[in-house]
mmCIF file of C-alpha atoms in Angstrom:
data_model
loop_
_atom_site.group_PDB
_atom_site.id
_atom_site.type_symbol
_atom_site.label_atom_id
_atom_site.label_comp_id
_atom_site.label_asym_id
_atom_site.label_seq_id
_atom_site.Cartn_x
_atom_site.Cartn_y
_atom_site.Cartn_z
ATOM 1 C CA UNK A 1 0.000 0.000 0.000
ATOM 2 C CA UNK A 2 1.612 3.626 -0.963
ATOM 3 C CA UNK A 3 1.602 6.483 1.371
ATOM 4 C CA UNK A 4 -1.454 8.748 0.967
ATOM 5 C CA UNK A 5 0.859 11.449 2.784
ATOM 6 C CA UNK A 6 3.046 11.285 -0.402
ATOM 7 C CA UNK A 7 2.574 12.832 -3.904
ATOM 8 C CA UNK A 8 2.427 10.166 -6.733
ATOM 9 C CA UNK A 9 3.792 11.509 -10.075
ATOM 10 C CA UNK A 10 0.713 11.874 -12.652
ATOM 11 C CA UNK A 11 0.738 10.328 -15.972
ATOM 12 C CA UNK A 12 -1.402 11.151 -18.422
ATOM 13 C CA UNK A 13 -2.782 8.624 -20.545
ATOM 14 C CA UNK A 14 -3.854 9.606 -24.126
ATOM 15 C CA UNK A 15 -6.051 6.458 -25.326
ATOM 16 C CA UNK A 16 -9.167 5.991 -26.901
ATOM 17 C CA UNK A 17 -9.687 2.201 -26.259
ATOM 18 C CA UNK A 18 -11.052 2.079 -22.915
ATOM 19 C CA UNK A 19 -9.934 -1.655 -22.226
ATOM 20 C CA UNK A 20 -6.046 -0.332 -22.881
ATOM 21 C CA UNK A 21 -6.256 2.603 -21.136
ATOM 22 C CA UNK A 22 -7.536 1.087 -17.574
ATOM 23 C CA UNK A 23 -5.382 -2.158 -18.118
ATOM 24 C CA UNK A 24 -2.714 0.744 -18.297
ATOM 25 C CA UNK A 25 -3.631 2.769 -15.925
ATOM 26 C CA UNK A 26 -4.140 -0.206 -13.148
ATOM 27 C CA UNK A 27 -0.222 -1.506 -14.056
ATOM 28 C CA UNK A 28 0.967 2.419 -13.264
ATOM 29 C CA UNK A 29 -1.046 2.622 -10.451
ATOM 30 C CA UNK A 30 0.021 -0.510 -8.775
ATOM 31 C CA UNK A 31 3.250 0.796 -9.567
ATOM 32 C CA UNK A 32 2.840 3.813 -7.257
ATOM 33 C CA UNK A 33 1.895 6.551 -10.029
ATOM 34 C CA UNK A 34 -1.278 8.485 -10.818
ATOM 35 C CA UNK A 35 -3.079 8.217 -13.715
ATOM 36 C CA UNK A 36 -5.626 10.676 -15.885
ATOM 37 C CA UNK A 37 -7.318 9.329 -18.746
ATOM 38 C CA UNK A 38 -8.147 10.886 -21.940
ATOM 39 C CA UNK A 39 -9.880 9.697 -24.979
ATOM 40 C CA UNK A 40 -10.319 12.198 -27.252
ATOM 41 C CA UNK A 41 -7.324 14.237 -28.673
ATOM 42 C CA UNK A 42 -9.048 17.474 -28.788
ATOM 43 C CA UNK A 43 -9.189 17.422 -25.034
ATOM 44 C CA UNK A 44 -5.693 17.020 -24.485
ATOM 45 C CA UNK A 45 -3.820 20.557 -24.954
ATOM 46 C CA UNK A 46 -6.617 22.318 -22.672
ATOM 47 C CA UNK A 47 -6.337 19.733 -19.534
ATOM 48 C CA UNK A 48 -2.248 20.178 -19.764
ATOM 49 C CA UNK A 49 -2.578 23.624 -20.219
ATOM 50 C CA UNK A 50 -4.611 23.721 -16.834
ATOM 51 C CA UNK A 51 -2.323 21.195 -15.207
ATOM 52 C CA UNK A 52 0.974 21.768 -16.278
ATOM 53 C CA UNK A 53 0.782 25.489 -14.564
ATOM 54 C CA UNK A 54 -0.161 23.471 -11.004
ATOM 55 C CA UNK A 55 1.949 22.195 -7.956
ATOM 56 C CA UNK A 56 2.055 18.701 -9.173
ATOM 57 C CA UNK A 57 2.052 18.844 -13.327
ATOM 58 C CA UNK A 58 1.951 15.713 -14.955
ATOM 59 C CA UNK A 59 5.757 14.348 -15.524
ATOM 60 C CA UNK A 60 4.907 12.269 -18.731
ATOM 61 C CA UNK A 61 2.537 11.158 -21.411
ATOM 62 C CA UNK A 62 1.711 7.981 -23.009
ATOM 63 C CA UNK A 63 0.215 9.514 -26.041
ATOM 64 C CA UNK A 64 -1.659 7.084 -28.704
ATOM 65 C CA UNK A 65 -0.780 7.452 -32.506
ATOM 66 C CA UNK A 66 -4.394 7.485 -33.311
ATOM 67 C CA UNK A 67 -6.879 9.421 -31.689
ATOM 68 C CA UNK A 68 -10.537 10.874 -32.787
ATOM 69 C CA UNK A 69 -9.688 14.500 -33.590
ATOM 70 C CA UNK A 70 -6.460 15.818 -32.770
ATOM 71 C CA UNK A 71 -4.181 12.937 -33.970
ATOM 72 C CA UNK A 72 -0.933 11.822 -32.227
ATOM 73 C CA UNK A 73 2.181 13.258 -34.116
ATOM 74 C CA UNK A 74 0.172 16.567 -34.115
ATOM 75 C CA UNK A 75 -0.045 16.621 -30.245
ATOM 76 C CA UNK A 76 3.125 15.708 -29.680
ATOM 77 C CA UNK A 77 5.024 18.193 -31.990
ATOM 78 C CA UNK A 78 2.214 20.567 -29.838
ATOM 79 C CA UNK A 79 3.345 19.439 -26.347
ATOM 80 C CA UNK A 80 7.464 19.624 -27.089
ATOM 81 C CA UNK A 81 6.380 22.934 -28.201
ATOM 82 C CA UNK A 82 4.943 24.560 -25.381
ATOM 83 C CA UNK A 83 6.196 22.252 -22.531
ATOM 84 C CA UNK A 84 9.841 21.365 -24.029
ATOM 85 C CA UNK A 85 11.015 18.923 -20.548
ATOM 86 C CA UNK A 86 7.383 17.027 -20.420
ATOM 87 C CA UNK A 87 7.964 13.670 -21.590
ATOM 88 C CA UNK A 88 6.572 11.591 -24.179
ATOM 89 C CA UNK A 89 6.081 7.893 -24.982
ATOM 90 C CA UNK A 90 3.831 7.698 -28.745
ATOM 91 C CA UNK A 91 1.801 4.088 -28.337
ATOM 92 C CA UNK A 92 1.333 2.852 -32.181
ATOM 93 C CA UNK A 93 -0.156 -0.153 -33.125
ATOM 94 C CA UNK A 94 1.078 0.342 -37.000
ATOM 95 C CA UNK A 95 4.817 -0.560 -37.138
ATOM 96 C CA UNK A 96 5.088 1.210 -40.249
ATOM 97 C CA UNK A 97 4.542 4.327 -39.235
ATOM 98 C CA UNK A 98 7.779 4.122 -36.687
ATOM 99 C CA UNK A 99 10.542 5.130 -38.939
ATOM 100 C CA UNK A 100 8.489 7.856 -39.588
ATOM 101 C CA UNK A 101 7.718 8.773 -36.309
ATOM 102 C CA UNK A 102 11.382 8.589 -35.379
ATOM 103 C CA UNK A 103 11.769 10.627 -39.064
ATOM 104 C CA UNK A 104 10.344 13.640 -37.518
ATOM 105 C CA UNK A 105 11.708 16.356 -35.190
ATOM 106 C CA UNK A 106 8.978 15.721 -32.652
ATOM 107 C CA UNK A 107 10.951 15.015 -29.749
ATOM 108 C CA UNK A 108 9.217 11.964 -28.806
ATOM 109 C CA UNK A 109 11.567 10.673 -25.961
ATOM 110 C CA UNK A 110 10.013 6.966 -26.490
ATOM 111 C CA UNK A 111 7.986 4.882 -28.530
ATOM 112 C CA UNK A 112 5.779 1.293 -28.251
ATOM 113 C CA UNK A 113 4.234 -0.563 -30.758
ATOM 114 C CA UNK A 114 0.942 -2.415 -29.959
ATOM 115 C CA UNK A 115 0.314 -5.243 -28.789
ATOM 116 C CA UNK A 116 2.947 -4.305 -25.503
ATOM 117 C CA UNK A 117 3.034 -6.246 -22.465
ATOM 118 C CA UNK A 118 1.633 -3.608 -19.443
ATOM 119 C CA UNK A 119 4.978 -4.597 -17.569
ATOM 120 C CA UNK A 120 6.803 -3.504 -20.510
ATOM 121 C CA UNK A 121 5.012 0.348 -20.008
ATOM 122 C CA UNK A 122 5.662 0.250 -16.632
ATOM 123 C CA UNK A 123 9.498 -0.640 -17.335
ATOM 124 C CA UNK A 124 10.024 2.335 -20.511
ATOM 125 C CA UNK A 125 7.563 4.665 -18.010
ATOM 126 C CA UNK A 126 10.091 4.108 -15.533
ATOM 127 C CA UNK A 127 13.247 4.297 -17.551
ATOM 128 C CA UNK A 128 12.240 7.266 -19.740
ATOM 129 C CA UNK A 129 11.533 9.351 -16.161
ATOM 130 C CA UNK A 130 14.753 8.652 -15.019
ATOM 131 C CA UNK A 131 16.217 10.017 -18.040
ATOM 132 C CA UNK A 132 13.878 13.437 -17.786
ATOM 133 C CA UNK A 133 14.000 13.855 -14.176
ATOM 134 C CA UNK A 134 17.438 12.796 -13.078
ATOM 135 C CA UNK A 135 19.360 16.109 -11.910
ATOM 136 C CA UNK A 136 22.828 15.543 -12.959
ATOM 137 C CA UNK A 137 26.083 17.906 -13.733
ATOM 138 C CA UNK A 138 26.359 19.171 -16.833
ATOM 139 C CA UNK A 139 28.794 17.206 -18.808
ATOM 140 C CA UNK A 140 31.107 19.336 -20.687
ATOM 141 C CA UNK A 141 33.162 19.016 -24.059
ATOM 142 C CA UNK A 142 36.574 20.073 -23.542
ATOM 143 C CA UNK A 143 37.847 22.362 -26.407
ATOM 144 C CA UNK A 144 34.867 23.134 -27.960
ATOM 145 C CA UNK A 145 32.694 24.390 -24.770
ATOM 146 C CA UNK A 146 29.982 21.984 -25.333
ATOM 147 C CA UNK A 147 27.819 21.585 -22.691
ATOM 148 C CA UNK A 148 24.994 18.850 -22.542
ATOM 149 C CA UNK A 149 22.409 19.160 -19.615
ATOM 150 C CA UNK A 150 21.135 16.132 -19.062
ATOM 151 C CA UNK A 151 18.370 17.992 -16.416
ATOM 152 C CA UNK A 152 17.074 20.396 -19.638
ATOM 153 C CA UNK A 153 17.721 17.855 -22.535
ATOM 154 C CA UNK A 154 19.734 21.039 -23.749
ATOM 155 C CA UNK A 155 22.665 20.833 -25.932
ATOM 156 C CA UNK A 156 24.499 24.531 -25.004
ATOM 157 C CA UNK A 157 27.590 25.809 -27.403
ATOM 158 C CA UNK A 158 28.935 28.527 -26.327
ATOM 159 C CA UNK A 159 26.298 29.225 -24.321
ATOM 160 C CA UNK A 160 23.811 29.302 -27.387
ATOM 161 C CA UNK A 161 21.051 26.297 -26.951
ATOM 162 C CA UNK A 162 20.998 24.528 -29.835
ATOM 163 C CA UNK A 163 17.444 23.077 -29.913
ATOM 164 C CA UNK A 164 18.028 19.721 -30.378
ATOM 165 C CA UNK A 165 14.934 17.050 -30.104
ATOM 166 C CA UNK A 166 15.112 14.502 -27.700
ATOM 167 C CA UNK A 167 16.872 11.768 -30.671
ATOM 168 C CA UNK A 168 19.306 14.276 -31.265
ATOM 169 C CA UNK A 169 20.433 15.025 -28.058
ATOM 170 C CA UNK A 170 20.612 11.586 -27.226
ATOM 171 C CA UNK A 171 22.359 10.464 -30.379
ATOM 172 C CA UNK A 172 25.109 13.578 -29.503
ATOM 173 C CA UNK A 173 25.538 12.633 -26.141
ATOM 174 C CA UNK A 174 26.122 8.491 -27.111
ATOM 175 C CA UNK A 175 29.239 10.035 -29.318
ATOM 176 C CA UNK A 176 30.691 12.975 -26.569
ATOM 177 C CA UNK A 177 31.024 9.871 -24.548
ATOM 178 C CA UNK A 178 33.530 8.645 -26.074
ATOM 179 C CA UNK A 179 35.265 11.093 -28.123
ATOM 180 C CA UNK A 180 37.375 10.014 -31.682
ATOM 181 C CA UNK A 181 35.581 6.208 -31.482
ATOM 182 C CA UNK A 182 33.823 5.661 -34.675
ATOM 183 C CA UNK A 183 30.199 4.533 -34.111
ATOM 184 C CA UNK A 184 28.457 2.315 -36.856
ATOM 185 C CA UNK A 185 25.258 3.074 -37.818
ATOM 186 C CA UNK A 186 23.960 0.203 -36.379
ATOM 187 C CA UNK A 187 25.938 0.621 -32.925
ATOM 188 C CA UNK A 188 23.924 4.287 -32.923
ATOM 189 C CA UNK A 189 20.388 2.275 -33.956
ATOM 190 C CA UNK A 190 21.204 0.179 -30.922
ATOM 191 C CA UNK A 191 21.769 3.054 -27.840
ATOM 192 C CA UNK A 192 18.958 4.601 -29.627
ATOM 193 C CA UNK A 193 16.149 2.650 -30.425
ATOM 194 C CA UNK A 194 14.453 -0.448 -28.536
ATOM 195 C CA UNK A 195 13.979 -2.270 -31.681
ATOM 196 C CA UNK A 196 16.229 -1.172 -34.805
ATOM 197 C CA UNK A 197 15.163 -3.489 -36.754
ATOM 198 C CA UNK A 198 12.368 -1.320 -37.706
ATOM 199 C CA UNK A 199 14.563 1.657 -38.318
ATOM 200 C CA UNK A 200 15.921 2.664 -41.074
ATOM 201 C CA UNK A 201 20.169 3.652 -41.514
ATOM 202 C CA UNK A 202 18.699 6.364 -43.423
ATOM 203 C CA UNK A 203 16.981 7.564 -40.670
ATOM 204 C CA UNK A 204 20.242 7.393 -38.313
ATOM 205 C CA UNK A 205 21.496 9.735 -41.306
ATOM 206 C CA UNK A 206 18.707 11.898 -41.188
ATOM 207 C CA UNK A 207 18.932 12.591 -37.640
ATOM 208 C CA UNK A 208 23.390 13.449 -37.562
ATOM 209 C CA UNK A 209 22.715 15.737 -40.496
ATOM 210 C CA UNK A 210 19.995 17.824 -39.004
ATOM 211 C CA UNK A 211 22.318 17.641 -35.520
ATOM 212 C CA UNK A 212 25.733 18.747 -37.793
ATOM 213 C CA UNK A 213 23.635 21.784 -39.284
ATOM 214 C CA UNK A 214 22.122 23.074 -36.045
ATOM 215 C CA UNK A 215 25.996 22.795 -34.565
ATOM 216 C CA UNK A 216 27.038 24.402 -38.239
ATOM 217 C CA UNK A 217 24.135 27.055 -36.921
ATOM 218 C CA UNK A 218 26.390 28.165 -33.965
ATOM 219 C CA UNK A 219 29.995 26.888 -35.117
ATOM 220 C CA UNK A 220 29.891 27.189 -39.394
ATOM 221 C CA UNK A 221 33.932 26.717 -38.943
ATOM 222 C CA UNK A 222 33.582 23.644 -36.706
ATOM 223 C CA UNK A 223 33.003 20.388 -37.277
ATOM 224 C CA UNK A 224 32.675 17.991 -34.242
ATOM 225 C CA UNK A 225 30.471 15.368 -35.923
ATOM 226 C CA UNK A 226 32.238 13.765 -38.432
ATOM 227 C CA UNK A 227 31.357 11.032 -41.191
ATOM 228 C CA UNK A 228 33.823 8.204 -41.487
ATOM 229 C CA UNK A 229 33.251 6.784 -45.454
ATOM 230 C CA UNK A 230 31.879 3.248 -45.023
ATOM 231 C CA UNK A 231 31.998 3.082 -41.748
ATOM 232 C CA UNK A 232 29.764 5.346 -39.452
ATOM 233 C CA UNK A 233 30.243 8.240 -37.292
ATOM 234 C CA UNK A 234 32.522 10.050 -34.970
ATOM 235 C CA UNK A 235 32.564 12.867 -32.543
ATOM 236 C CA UNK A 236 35.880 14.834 -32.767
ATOM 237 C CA UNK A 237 36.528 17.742 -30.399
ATOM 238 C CA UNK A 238 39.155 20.215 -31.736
ATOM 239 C CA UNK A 239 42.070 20.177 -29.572
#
């Protein structure tokens, strides 16, 4: 039994099939969150924008692909908008819309295709709110004053935040780790994504060239990200 005497973190759960939703909601719950339900996507921008501005906002979403009215990619590329650190797991029962899910700057942090175990939900709930809400030191980039705050999800050069979606930062932060080791594209598809085999290499490619040019953005004389012919990528911090 949880103590009544202490907050539970709120998730809110964007689903229109009422048997998924409480099945859900009852695996959260028993896992010591809070739960609101929604079934109808036009309803979900006005309860965050009452909610989000309380003491206890919500601290993620489990937001369904397809909704009646206000679809799923639209309400997530809404929500990174407005509320930039609220997380976001998209729930998709057609596989082939993944790649281009992932495709998109929408700064989903997550993603699970239906049909998902409710364990599973619980586990990538868990896992992606460790990764939102853990308060950690900046790390920083020698030589190029790079700073990645893993707090903010902000990727800061020189100061200057480069606006990176939640793929992006991640996929810069996998290479600062270790700097001059040349990552495949299918070592990056692994640390990124829970099942690459539906991802594409272009997409990997997709996301370091929109990354180089928002860098290029701030530094058009550096170039930290670099391609390796044949063989993947690298991140390369001038001395």
């Amino acid at each position: 039994m949880h103590d009544t005497d202490v907050p539970r973190e709120t998730l809110l759960i964007v689903e229109d099939e009422p048997k998924i939703a409480r099945l859900v909601a009852d695996y959260l719950e028993g896992s010591g969150f809070a739960t609101h339900p929604i079934d109808h996507g036009d309803d979900v921008l006005p309860w965050l924008q009452e909610n989000m501005a309380g003491e206890r906002p919500p601290g993620l979403v489990l937001l369904d692909l397809m909704l009646p009215g206000t679809d799923g990619l639209t309400l997530c590329r809404e929500i990174r908008q407005r509320w930039p650190k609220l997380a976001i797991i998209m729930l998709t029962a057609r596989v082939e819309e993944v790649d281009r899910l992932l495709g998109l700057e929408l700064g989903a942090d997550d993603y699970i295709c239906k049909p998902f175990s409710p364990r599973e939900v619980v586990a990538r709930v868990k896992a992606v709110l460790r990764r939102s809400q853990a308060a950690s030191d900046p790390a920083t980039s020698a030589g190029s004053n790079l700073v990645l705050d893993d707090d903010g999800w902000r990727a800061l050069a020189d100061g200057h935040d480069l606006g990176l979606t939640a793929v992006e930062y991640q996929l810069l932060k996998v290479m600062m780790q270790s700097p001059g080791r040349i990552f495949s594209r299918d070592q990056l598809m692994d640390r990124m994504y829970r099942d690459h085999r539906i991802v594409s290499e272009r997409t990997v490619d997709s996301h370091v060239k929109k990354l180089r040019k928002k860098i290029s953005d701030t530094w058009p004389e550096r170039e930290i990200i670099r391609s390796v012919y044949g063989v993947g990528y690298k991140y390369q911090p001038e001395e």
